[in-house]
């Protein structure tokens, strides 16, 4: 699971990417600056960072929803220029289509490609089963809780069989219990259908629990600080989570975040002045 | 400021506010709180009954001259008479024909234009100058021009309703389309949708609840334009009927006309709400 030797070409490569937005008054807002990142096939890379540091922008870049101002993104060596079904995304907010049932949402991707009805139904019911929502096929999103909606969104992304899965704080709006359940669900799913996953979160434990590698992202403009490699066995049981290696990794991540916070927040004395 | 010779009784000694006994009124008057359906219906009935009671007192008590406010029985009698001799139906039919055709034409043209305007900035820039100018023109100001162009037949009234409804409709629908969550379009792109597929399968269905609401609201406005048009120039229709009754000082017939217009408006409103529930069961407003 850990990144292989230097010779293996990465599944996903971001090379020296900069994104600058033009704000309303014409001012330039640098959201991401000179960011490079390689992700190996079937690897899970977590990215932690404070809100507003450019995490969503990073994922939208890979999805092809945002164009880099400079630099390039390559998937399997091909430059990413626009959105495509090979890069699925689970968004931070609830993005289910309210006019479609759970079934309709999950089979949205296969239907777009004109798959036969039978195939769409089978794929949908398989992934609805996997995320534990069997029996809710005919429910509309307005009848579901937040956690259920986010599970449908994950099933919808998976049913489209993307090569890379981009997850933007998918558990961010959920309560602690639901979040733990979702994290375990994600690892379970990964074991049956391994994907290359870029997972963004502001929760350190979540990043460590899910990732093969963890990056800390700096406050605006977003850059990646040193990586933390977790050479930990999978599945990540409670034992692994409380192991010395896990805690050491957590210490390193926390230290980096603390450094970042000190770098970006003004001195207390200046605040008082 | 305590003046000598007066005794002050402290009212502040009754304990914490939360323990003050709560009357039924304070239960019902909590902001945004739901109230039992029974209570709701009771208040509704009481309000309607009070209205009728005031009307009865004013008329049967001879507090207001029948010329200004006819009694409920007089209005009822006039209504029955007009229904029996067919005039009521004839006027109502004429009005309904005009309002439904003018409104339907405005919807057929206005909804697509509104969706385009809300979704594409280029279209917005193209038609905003026209729409923003015309929508501040009261339709009533255009009636003389329309009479000059089209004459005083039903076509002129249909045109009044079309113009009155169309521009408002375009702006309301544009607003609905512009507020479709951007992430719903993005998620469709990441599932492999083409631009055409995003428009057909995401943008259009996402606008349906808002468009449905807009249809209901604009139908209400269309009644206003209809009556204005019929007051200016007409030989039939509910607005004409009201004006004609005023000339003969038949106040009871005026009230029949008002009651029919109000009743028809209410029926349309309920019809749209019902359609919303039946056609868009998934909508949060259904
Ligand atoms: N479309 C945009 N136009 C202008 N500024 C944007 C746009 N999208 C994001 N930004 C800015 O870029 C920065 C990073 O945003 P985002 O990637 O959403 O952060 P995060 O997901 O880490 O909270 C923020 O300061 C945000 O205001
Ligand atoms: Mg974000």
Coordinates of C-alpha atoms and ligand atoms in Angstrom, one line a residue:
Chain A
X1 CA 0.0 0.0 0.0
X2 CA 2.9 2.3 0.7
X3 CA 4.3 4.2 -2.3
X4 CA 6.5 1.9 -4.3
X5 CA 10.0 2.5 -5.6
X6 CA 10.9 5.6 -7.5
X7 CA 10.8 3.8 -10.8
X8 CA 7.0 3.1 -10.6
X9 CA 5.2 6.0 -12.4
X10 CA 2.6 7.7 -10.2
X11 CA -1.1 7.2 -10.8
X12 CA -1.7 10.9 -10.2
X13 CA 0.9 13.6 -10.4
X14 CA 0.5 17.3 -9.6
X15 CA 3.5 19.2 -10.8
X16 CA 4.2 22.7 -9.5
X17 CA 0.6 23.7 -9.5
X18 CA -0.5 27.3 -8.7
X19 CA -4.1 28.5 -8.6
X20 CA -4.9 32.2 -8.4
X21 CA -8.5 33.4 -8.2
X22 CA -9.6 36.8 -9.2
X23 CA -11.7 38.1 -6.3
X24 CA -14.7 40.4 -6.8
X25 CA -12.7 43.7 -6.7
X26 CA -10.1 42.4 -9.2
X27 CA -7.6 41.5 -6.4
X28 CA -5.7 38.3 -7.0
X29 CA -6.2 35.6 -4.3
X30 CA -3.6 32.9 -4.4
X31 CA -5.3 29.8 -3.2
X32 CA -2.6 27.2 -4.0
X33 CA 1.1 28.0 -4.7
X34 CA 3.6 25.7 -6.4
X35 CA 2.2 22.5 -5.1
X36 CA 3.6 19.1 -6.2
X37 CA 2.2 15.8 -5.2
X38 CA 2.5 12.2 -6.5
X39 CA 0.0 9.6 -5.6
X40 CA 0.6 5.9 -6.3
X41 CA -2.0 3.5 -7.6
X42 CA -4.4 2.4 -4.9
X43 CA -2.9 4.6 -2.4
X44 CA -4.8 6.7 0.1
X45 CA -3.3 10.1 0.7
X46 CA -4.8 12.3 3.4
X47 CA -4.5 16.1 3.5
X48 CA -5.1 18.0 6.7
X49 CA -5.4 21.7 6.9
X50 CA -7.3 24.6 8.4
X51 CA -10.4 25.8 6.6
X52 CA -9.8 28.2 3.8
X53 CA -6.3 26.8 3.0
X54 CA -7.2 25.5 -0.4
X55 CA -8.2 21.9 0.3
X56 CA -11.3 21.9 -1.8
X57 CA -9.5 23.8 -4.5
X58 CA -6.9 21.1 -4.7
X59 CA -9.5 18.4 -5.2
X60 CA -11.4 20.5 -7.7
X61 CA -8.2 20.9 -9.6
X62 CA -7.8 17.1 -9.9
X63 CA -11.4 16.8 -10.8
X64 CA -10.9 19.2 -13.6
X65 CA -13.4 21.7 -12.2
X66 CA -10.7 24.3 -11.7
X67 CA -7.9 25.1 -14.1
X68 CA -4.4 25.6 -12.7
X69 CA -3.0 29.1 -13.3
X70 CA 0.3 27.3 -13.9
X71 CA 1.7 23.8 -13.6
X72 CA 0.0 20.6 -14.6
X73 CA -1.9 17.6 -13.4
X74 CA -1.4 14.2 -14.9
X75 CA -3.5 11.0 -14.5
X76 CA -1.7 8.0 -15.8
X77 CA 0.6 10.3 -17.7
X78 CA -2.2 12.2 -19.5
X79 CA -2.8 15.9 -18.7
X80 CA -6.1 16.5 -16.9
X81 CA -7.9 19.3 -18.7
X82 CA -11.6 18.8 -17.8
X83 CA -13.9 16.8 -15.6
X84 CA -14.3 13.1 -16.4
X85 CA -15.9 9.9 -15.1
X86 CA -12.4 8.6 -14.2
X87 CA -12.1 11.0 -11.3
X88 CA -15.1 10.8 -9.0
X89 CA -15.7 13.3 -6.2
X90 CA -17.6 13.3 -3.0
X91 CA -18.4 16.9 -2.0
X92 CA -18.2 18.7 1.3
X93 CA -21.9 19.8 1.1
X94 CA -24.9 17.6 0.4
X95 CA -25.0 17.2 -3.3
X96 CA -27.6 14.5 -3.9
X97 CA -30.1 15.2 -6.6
X98 CA -33.3 15.8 -4.7
X99 CA -35.6 14.8 -7.6
X100 CA -34.0 11.3 -7.8
X101 CA -34.5 8.5 -5.3
X102 CA -31.5 6.9 -3.6
X103 CA -31.5 4.3 -6.5
X104 CA -31.8 7.1 -9.1
X105 CA -28.9 9.0 -7.5
X106 CA -26.6 6.0 -7.4
X107 CA -27.3 4.9 -10.9
X108 CA -26.9 8.4 -12.3
X109 CA -23.4 7.8 -13.7
X110 CA -24.1 4.5 -15.4
X111 CA -27.3 5.9 -16.9
X112 CA -25.4 8.8 -18.3
X113 CA -23.3 6.4 -20.3
X114 CA -26.5 4.7 -21.6
X115 CA -25.9 1.4 -19.8
X116 CA -28.9 -1.0 -20.0
X117 CA -31.5 -0.8 -17.3
X118 CA -30.6 -4.2 -15.8
X119 CA -27.0 -3.3 -15.4
X120 CA -27.8 0.1 -13.8
X121 CA -30.1 -1.5 -11.3
X122 CA -27.6 -4.2 -10.4
X123 CA -24.8 -1.8 -9.9
X124 CA -26.9 0.6 -7.9
X125 CA -28.3 -2.1 -5.6
X126 CA -24.8 -3.5 -5.0
X127 CA -23.4 -0.2 -3.9
X128 CA -26.5 0.8 -1.9
X129 CA -26.0 -2.6 -0.1
X130 CA -22.3 -1.8 0.5
X131 CA -23.0 1.5 2.2
X132 CA -25.6 -0.2 4.3
X133 CA -28.7 1.5 2.9
X134 CA -30.5 -1.6 1.5
X135 CA -34.3 -0.9 1.8
X136 CA -33.9 2.8 1.1
X137 CA -33.7 2.5 -2.7
X138 CA -37.0 4.3 -3.2
X139 CA -36.5 7.0 -0.6
X140 CA -35.9 10.6 -1.7
X141 CA -33.0 12.6 -0.2
X142 CA -35.3 14.8 1.8
X143 CA -36.3 11.7 3.8
X144 CA -32.7 10.8 4.8
X145 CA -30.4 12.0 7.6
X146 CA -27.1 13.8 6.9
X147 CA -25.1 10.7 7.4
X148 CA -27.3 8.6 5.1
X149 CA -27.1 11.3 2.4
X150 CA -23.3 11.3 2.5
X151 CA -23.3 7.5 2.2
X152 CA -25.5 7.7 -0.9
X153 CA -23.1 10.3 -2.3
X154 CA -20.2 7.8 -1.7
X155 CA -22.2 5.0 -3.3
X156 CA -23.0 7.3 -6.3
X157 CA -19.3 8.0 -6.8
X158 CA -18.3 4.4 -6.4
X159 CA -21.0 3.1 -8.7
X160 CA -19.4 5.1 -11.5
X161 CA -16.2 3.1 -11.0
X162 CA -13.7 6.0 -11.1
X163 CA -10.0 5.4 -11.0
X164 CA -9.4 8.1 -8.5
X165 CA -11.7 9.1 -5.7
X166 CA -11.6 12.6 -4.4
X167 CA -13.2 13.1 -1.0
X168 CA -13.7 16.6 0.4
X169 CA -14.4 16.3 4.1
X170 CA -17.1 13.8 3.5
X171 CA -17.6 13.3 7.2
X172 CA -17.2 16.9 8.2
X173 CA -20.8 17.6 8.9
X174 CA -21.5 14.3 10.7
X175 CA -21.6 13.6 14.5
X176 CA -18.8 11.7 16.1
X177 CA -20.5 8.3 16.1
X178 CA -21.6 8.5 12.5
X179 CA -18.1 9.7 11.5
X180 CA -16.3 6.7 13.1
X181 CA -18.8 4.4 11.4
X182 CA -18.2 6.1 8.0
X183 CA -14.4 5.9 8.4
X184 CA -14.6 2.2 9.0
X185 CA -17.0 1.8 6.1
X186 CA -14.6 3.7 3.8
X187 CA -11.7 1.3 4.7
X188 CA -14.0 -1.7 4.3
X189 CA -15.0 -0.5 0.8
X190 CA -11.4 0.2 -0.1
X191 CA -10.5 -3.4 0.8
X192 CA -13.1 -4.8 -1.6
X193 CA -12.7 -2.2 -4.4
X194 CA -9.3 -0.5 -4.0
X195 CA -9.1 2.9 -5.5
X196 CA -6.6 5.7 -5.5
X197 CA -8.0 8.1 -3.0
X198 CA -7.2 11.7 -2.2
X199 CA -8.9 12.4 1.1
X200 CA -9.2 15.9 2.5
X201 CA -10.1 16.7 6.1
X202 CA -9.5 19.1 9.0
X203 CA -9.6 16.2 11.5
X204 CA -6.1 14.8 12.3
X205 CA -7.3 11.5 13.6
X206 CA -9.4 10.9 10.5
X207 CA -6.4 11.7 8.3
X208 CA -4.1 9.3 10.2
X209 CA -6.8 6.6 10.4
X210 CA -7.4 6.5 6.7
X211 CA -4.2 7.6 5.0
X212 CA -1.1 5.7 3.9
X213 CA 0.5 9.1 3.9
X214 CA -0.6 12.3 5.5
X215 CA 0.2 15.8 4.4
X216 CA -0.3 19.0 6.3
X217 CA -1.4 21.9 4.1
X218 CA -0.3 25.4 5.0
X219 CA -2.6 28.3 5.4
X220 CA -3.2 30.4 2.3
X221 CA -1.6 30.2 -0.2
X222 CA -1.9 26.4 0.2
X223 CA 1.3 24.4 0.0
X224 CA 2.1 21.0 1.3
X225 CA 4.5 20.6 4.2
X226 CA 6.5 17.4 4.7
X227 CA 4.7 14.2 4.4
X228 CA 4.1 11.8 7.2
X229 CA 4.3 8.2 6.1
X230 CA 2.3 5.7 8.1
X231 CA 3.8 2.3 7.7
X232 CA 0.9 0.8 9.6
X233 CA -0.9 -2.4 8.9
X234 CA -4.4 -2.5 7.6
X235 CA -7.1 -2.9 8.7
X236 CA -6.6 -0.1 11.2
X237 CA -7.9 -1.7 14.4
X238 CA -8.2 0.0 17.7
X239 CA -4.8 -1.6 18.5
X240 CA -3.2 0.0 15.5
X241 CA -4.8 3.3 16.4
X242 CA -3.3 3.3 19.9
X243 CA 0.1 1.9 18.8
X244 CA 3.3 3.7 19.4
X245 CA 3.9 4.2 15.7
X246 CA 0.5 5.8 15.2
X247 CA 1.0 8.1 18.2
X248 CA 4.4 9.1 16.9
X249 CA 2.9 10.0 13.6
X250 CA 0.2 12.0 15.3
X251 CA 2.9 13.8 17.3
X252 CA 4.7 14.8 14.1
X253 CA 1.5 16.0 12.4
X254 CA 0.5 18.0 15.5
X255 CA 3.9 19.6 15.7
X256 CA 3.7 20.7 12.1
X257 CA 0.2 22.2 12.6
X258 CA 1.4 24.0 15.6
X259 CA 4.4 25.5 13.7
X260 CA 2.0 26.5 11.0
X261 CA -0.4 28.2 13.4
X262 CA 2.5 30.1 15.0
X263 CA 3.8 31.2 11.6
X264 CA 0.4 32.5 10.4
X265 CA -1.2 34.0 13.4
X266 CA 0.0 37.4 14.7
X267 CA 1.9 37.7 17.9
X268 CA -0.4 38.2 21.0
X269 CA 1.4 41.5 21.7
X270 CA 0.5 42.8 18.3
X271 CA -3.1 41.8 18.8
X272 CA -3.2 43.9 21.9
X273 CA -1.6 46.9 20.3
Chain B
X1 CA -37.4 57.7 42.1
X2 CA -39.3 56.9 45.2
X3 CA -41.6 59.6 46.3
X4 CA -42.5 59.8 50.0
X5 CA -46.0 58.8 50.9
X6 CA -46.4 56.3 48.1
X7 CA -46.2 52.5 48.6
X8 CA -44.5 50.5 46.0
X9 CA -45.2 46.9 45.5
X10 CA -42.5 44.9 44.0
X11 CA -43.6 42.8 41.1
X12 CA -40.2 41.2 40.6
X13 CA -40.6 38.6 43.3
X14 CA -42.6 36.0 41.4
X15 CA -39.6 33.8 40.7
X16 CA -37.7 32.9 37.5
X17 CA -39.4 33.7 34.2
X18 CA -39.4 30.1 33.2
X19 CA -41.7 29.2 36.0
X20 CA -44.3 31.8 35.2
X21 CA -47.6 30.0 34.4
X22 CA -48.0 29.8 30.6
X23 CA -51.4 30.6 29.2
X24 CA -52.6 29.1 26.0
X25 CA -51.9 32.3 24.1
X26 CA -48.2 32.1 24.9
X27 CA -48.1 28.5 23.8
X28 CA -49.5 29.5 20.4
X29 CA -47.4 32.6 19.9
X30 CA -43.9 31.2 19.8
X31 CA -42.1 32.4 16.7
X32 CA -41.8 29.8 13.9
X33 CA -43.2 27.1 16.2
X34 CA -45.7 24.7 14.7
X35 CA -49.1 24.6 16.4
X36 CA -51.6 21.7 16.4
X37 CA -53.7 21.5 13.3
X38 CA -56.9 21.6 15.4
X39 CA -55.8 24.9 16.9
X40 CA -54.9 26.2 13.5
X41 CA -58.3 25.4 12.0
X42 CA -60.1 26.8 15.0
X43 CA -58.4 30.2 14.6
X44 CA -59.1 30.1 10.9
X45 CA -62.8 29.4 11.4
X46 CA -63.0 32.0 14.1
X47 CA -61.4 34.6 11.9
X48 CA -63.8 33.9 9.0
X49 CA -66.8 33.8 11.3
X50 CA -65.8 37.2 12.8
X51 CA -65.6 38.7 9.4
X52 CA -69.1 37.5 8.5
X53 CA -70.4 38.6 11.9
X54 CA -69.1 42.2 11.4
X55 CA -70.7 42.2 8.0
X56 CA -74.0 41.0 9.5
X57 CA -73.9 43.6 12.3
X58 CA -73.1 46.4 9.9
X59 CA -75.9 45.6 7.4
X60 CA -78.7 44.1 9.4
X61 CA -78.1 46.6 12.2
X62 CA -78.6 49.3 9.5
X63 CA -75.3 50.9 10.5
X64 CA -74.3 51.2 6.8
X65 CA -76.6 52.1 3.9
X66 CA -77.3 49.1 1.6
X67 CA -76.0 51.2 -1.3
X68 CA -72.5 51.0 0.2
X69 CA -72.6 47.6 1.8
X70 CA -75.4 45.2 0.9
X71 CA -76.4 42.5 3.4
X72 CA -75.2 38.9 3.0
X73 CA -78.7 37.8 1.9
X74 CA -78.9 40.5 -0.7
X75 CA -75.6 39.4 -2.2
X76 CA -76.6 35.8 -2.1
X77 CA -79.9 36.6 -3.8
X78 CA -78.1 38.6 -6.5
X79 CA -75.6 35.8 -7.0
X80 CA -78.3 33.2 -7.4
X81 CA -80.3 35.4 -9.8
X82 CA -77.2 36.0 -12.0
X83 CA -76.2 32.4 -11.9
X84 CA -79.7 31.4 -13.1
X85 CA -80.0 33.9 -15.9
X86 CA -76.5 32.8 -17.1
X87 CA -74.8 36.2 -16.9
X88 CA -72.4 35.1 -14.2
X89 CA -71.2 32.1 -16.1
X90 CA -70.9 34.1 -19.3
X91 CA -68.7 36.8 -17.6
X92 CA -66.7 34.2 -15.7
X93 CA -66.0 32.2 -18.8
X94 CA -64.9 35.3 -20.7
X95 CA -62.5 36.2 -18.0
X96 CA -61.1 32.7 -17.5
X97 CA -60.5 32.4 -21.3
X98 CA -58.5 35.6 -21.3
X99 CA -56.5 35.0 -18.1
X100 CA -55.6 31.4 -18.9
X101 CA -54.5 32.0 -22.4
X102 CA -52.6 35.2 -21.6
X103 CA -50.9 33.5 -18.7
X104 CA -50.2 30.2 -20.5
X105 CA -48.6 32.1 -23.4
X106 CA -46.4 34.0 -20.9
X107 CA -45.4 30.8 -19.2
X108 CA -44.6 29.0 -22.5
X109 CA -42.3 31.9 -23.5
X110 CA -41.1 33.1 -20.2
X111 CA -40.0 29.9 -18.5
X112 CA -37.4 29.0 -21.1
X113 CA -36.2 32.6 -21.4
X114 CA -35.9 32.8 -17.6
X115 CA -34.0 29.5 -17.3
X116 CA -31.5 30.7 -20.0
X117 CA -31.1 34.1 -18.4
X118 CA -30.4 32.6 -15.0
X119 CA -28.0 29.9 -16.2
X120 CA -26.0 31.8 -18.8
X121 CA -24.4 35.1 -18.0
X122 CA -24.3 36.0 -21.7
X123 CA -28.0 35.6 -22.1
X124 CA -28.5 37.7 -18.9
X125 CA -26.4 40.5 -20.3
X126 CA -28.3 40.3 -23.6
X127 CA -31.9 40.6 -22.2
X128 CA -31.4 42.3 -18.9
X129 CA -31.7 45.9 -20.3
X130 CA -35.1 45.1 -21.9
X131 CA -36.5 43.2 -19.0
X132 CA -35.4 45.6 -16.4
X133 CA -36.8 48.6 -18.3
X134 CA -40.2 47.0 -19.1
X135 CA -40.9 45.5 -15.8
X136 CA -41.1 48.9 -14.2
X137 CA -43.7 50.0 -16.7
X138 CA -47.1 49.5 -15.2
X139 CA -49.0 47.4 -17.7
X140 CA -52.0 49.7 -17.2
X141 CA -49.8 52.4 -18.9
X142 CA -49.5 50.2 -22.0
X143 CA -53.3 49.6 -22.3
X144 CA -53.9 52.7 -24.6
X145 CA -51.1 51.6 -26.9
X146 CA -52.4 48.0 -27.0
X147 CA -55.9 49.2 -27.8
X148 CA -54.5 51.3 -30.6
X149 CA -52.5 48.3 -32.0
X150 CA -54.9 45.4 -31.4
X151 CA -58.3 46.9 -30.7
X152 CA -60.6 46.2 -27.7
X153 CA -61.4 42.5 -28.2
X154 CA -60.1 39.6 -26.1
X155 CA -56.8 39.7 -28.0
X156 CA -56.0 43.0 -26.4
X157 CA -56.7 41.7 -22.9
X158 CA -54.7 38.6 -23.6
X159 CA -51.8 40.9 -24.6
X160 CA -52.1 42.9 -21.4
X161 CA -51.9 39.8 -19.3
X162 CA -49.1 38.4 -21.4
X163 CA -47.0 41.5 -21.0
X164 CA -47.8 41.9 -17.4
X165 CA -46.9 38.4 -16.5
X166 CA -44.0 37.6 -19.0
X167 CA -41.4 40.0 -17.7
X168 CA -42.0 39.3 -14.0
X169 CA -42.0 35.6 -14.8
X170 CA -38.7 35.8 -16.6
X171 CA -37.0 37.5 -13.7
X172 CA -38.4 35.1 -11.1
X173 CA -37.5 32.0 -13.1
X174 CA -34.0 33.5 -13.8
X175 CA -33.5 33.8 -10.1
X176 CA -34.6 30.2 -9.5
X177 CA -32.2 29.0 -12.2
X178 CA -29.3 31.1 -10.8
X179 CA -29.8 29.6 -7.4
X180 CA -29.5 25.9 -8.4
X181 CA -26.6 24.8 -6.2
X182 CA -23.5 25.0 -8.3
X183 CA -22.2 21.8 -6.7
X184 CA -25.0 19.8 -8.2
X185 CA -23.8 20.7 -11.6
X186 CA -20.2 20.0 -10.6
X187 CA -21.0 16.6 -9.2
X188 CA -22.7 15.7 -12.5
X189 CA -19.6 16.7 -14.4
X190 CA -17.4 14.5 -12.2
X191 CA -19.8 11.6 -13.0
X192 CA -19.0 12.1 -16.7
X193 CA -21.9 14.3 -17.8
X194 CA -21.6 16.4 -20.9
X195 CA -22.7 20.0 -20.8
X196 CA -26.0 19.1 -22.5
X197 CA -26.6 16.3 -20.1
X198 CA -25.9 18.6 -17.1
X199 CA -28.5 21.1 -18.5
X200 CA -31.1 18.4 -19.2
X201 CA -30.6 16.1 -16.3
X202 CA -29.6 18.5 -13.5
X203 CA -30.3 22.1 -14.2
X204 CA -33.8 21.7 -15.5
X205 CA -35.2 19.3 -12.9
X206 CA -33.5 21.3 -10.2
X207 CA -35.6 24.4 -11.2
X208 CA -38.9 22.6 -11.1
X209 CA -40.1 23.5 -7.6
X210 CA -39.1 27.1 -7.9
X211 CA -40.8 27.3 -11.3
X212 CA -43.9 25.8 -9.9
X213 CA -44.0 28.4 -7.2
X214 CA -43.5 31.1 -9.8
X215 CA -46.4 29.8 -11.8
X216 CA -48.7 30.1 -8.8
X217 CA -47.5 33.6 -7.9
X218 CA -47.8 35.0 -11.4
X219 CA -51.3 33.6 -11.8
X220 CA -52.3 35.7 -8.8
X221 CA -50.9 38.8 -10.5
X222 CA -52.6 38.0 -13.8
X223 CA -56.0 38.5 -12.1
X224 CA -55.0 42.1 -11.3
X225 CA -54.0 42.8 -14.9
X226 CA -57.2 41.2 -16.1
X227 CA -59.5 43.3 -14.0
X228 CA -57.6 46.5 -14.9
X229 CA -57.9 45.6 -18.6
X230 CA -61.6 44.8 -18.3
X231 CA -62.3 48.0 -16.4
X232 CA -60.7 50.1 -19.2
X233 CA -62.5 48.6 -22.1
X234 CA -64.6 45.5 -22.3
X235 CA -68.1 44.3 -23.0
X236 CA -67.9 41.1 -21.0
X237 CA -65.8 39.6 -18.2
X238 CA -65.9 39.9 -14.4
X239 CA -64.2 43.2 -14.4
X240 CA -66.7 44.6 -16.8
X241 CA -69.5 43.1 -14.8
X242 CA -68.3 45.0 -11.7
X243 CA -68.0 48.3 -13.6
X244 CA -71.4 47.8 -15.2
X245 CA -73.1 47.1 -11.8
X246 CA -71.5 50.3 -10.4
X247 CA -73.2 52.3 -13.2
X248 CA -76.6 51.0 -12.2
X249 CA -75.7 51.3 -8.4
X250 CA -76.2 47.5 -8.1
X251 CA -73.8 47.2 -5.2
X252 CA -74.9 43.6 -4.5
X253 CA -73.7 42.6 -7.9
X254 CA -70.4 44.2 -7.4
X255 CA -69.9 42.1 -4.3
X256 CA -70.9 39.0 -6.3
X257 CA -68.2 39.8 -8.8
X258 CA -65.6 40.3 -6.0
X259 CA -66.6 37.0 -4.4
X260 CA -66.3 35.1 -7.7
X261 CA -62.9 36.6 -8.5
X262 CA -61.6 35.8 -5.0
X263 CA -63.1 32.3 -5.1
X264 CA -61.5 31.6 -8.5
X265 CA -58.2 32.9 -7.3
X266 CA -58.3 30.7 -4.3
X267 CA -59.2 27.7 -6.5
X268 CA -56.1 28.3 -8.7
X269 CA -53.9 28.7 -5.7
X270 CA -55.1 25.4 -4.2
X271 CA -54.8 23.7 -7.6
X272 CA -51.2 24.8 -7.9
X273 CA -50.4 23.6 -4.4
X274 CA -52.0 20.3 -5.1
X275 CA -50.1 20.0 -8.4
X276 CA -46.8 20.7 -6.6
X277 CA -47.5 17.9 -4.1
X278 CA -48.6 15.4 -6.8
X279 CA -46.0 16.2 -9.6
X280 CA -43.0 17.0 -7.4
X281 CA -43.3 14.7 -4.4
X282 CA -39.6 15.0 -3.8
X283 CA -39.6 18.7 -3.4
X284 CA -38.8 20.0 0.1
X285 CA -41.9 22.3 -0.2
X286 CA -44.3 19.5 -1.2
Ligands
LIG1 N1 -14.1 30.5 -7.1 C1 -13.4 31.2 -6.3 N2 -13.2 32.5 -6.5 C2 -12.4 33.2 -5.6 N3 -11.8 32.7 -4.5 C3 -12.0 31.4 -4.3 C4 -12.8 30.6 -5.1 N4 -12.8 29.3 -4.6 C5 -12.0 29.4 -3.5 N5 -11.6 30.7 -3.3 C6 -10.7 31.1 -2.2 O1 -9.6 30.2 -2.1 C7 -9.3 29.8 -0.8 C8 -9.3 28.3 -0.6 O2 -10.6 27.9 -0.6 P1 -11.0 26.3 -0.4 O3 -10.2 25.5 -1.4 O4 -12.5 26.2 -0.5 O5 -10.5 26.1 1.1 P2 -10.8 24.9 2.0 O6 -11.5 23.8 1.3 O7 -9.5 24.4 2.5 O8 -11.6 25.4 3.2 C9 -10.3 30.6 0.1 O9 -9.7 31.7 0.6 C10 -11.4 30.9 -0.8 O10 -12.0 32.1 -0.4
LIG2 MG1 -13.4 23.0 1.6

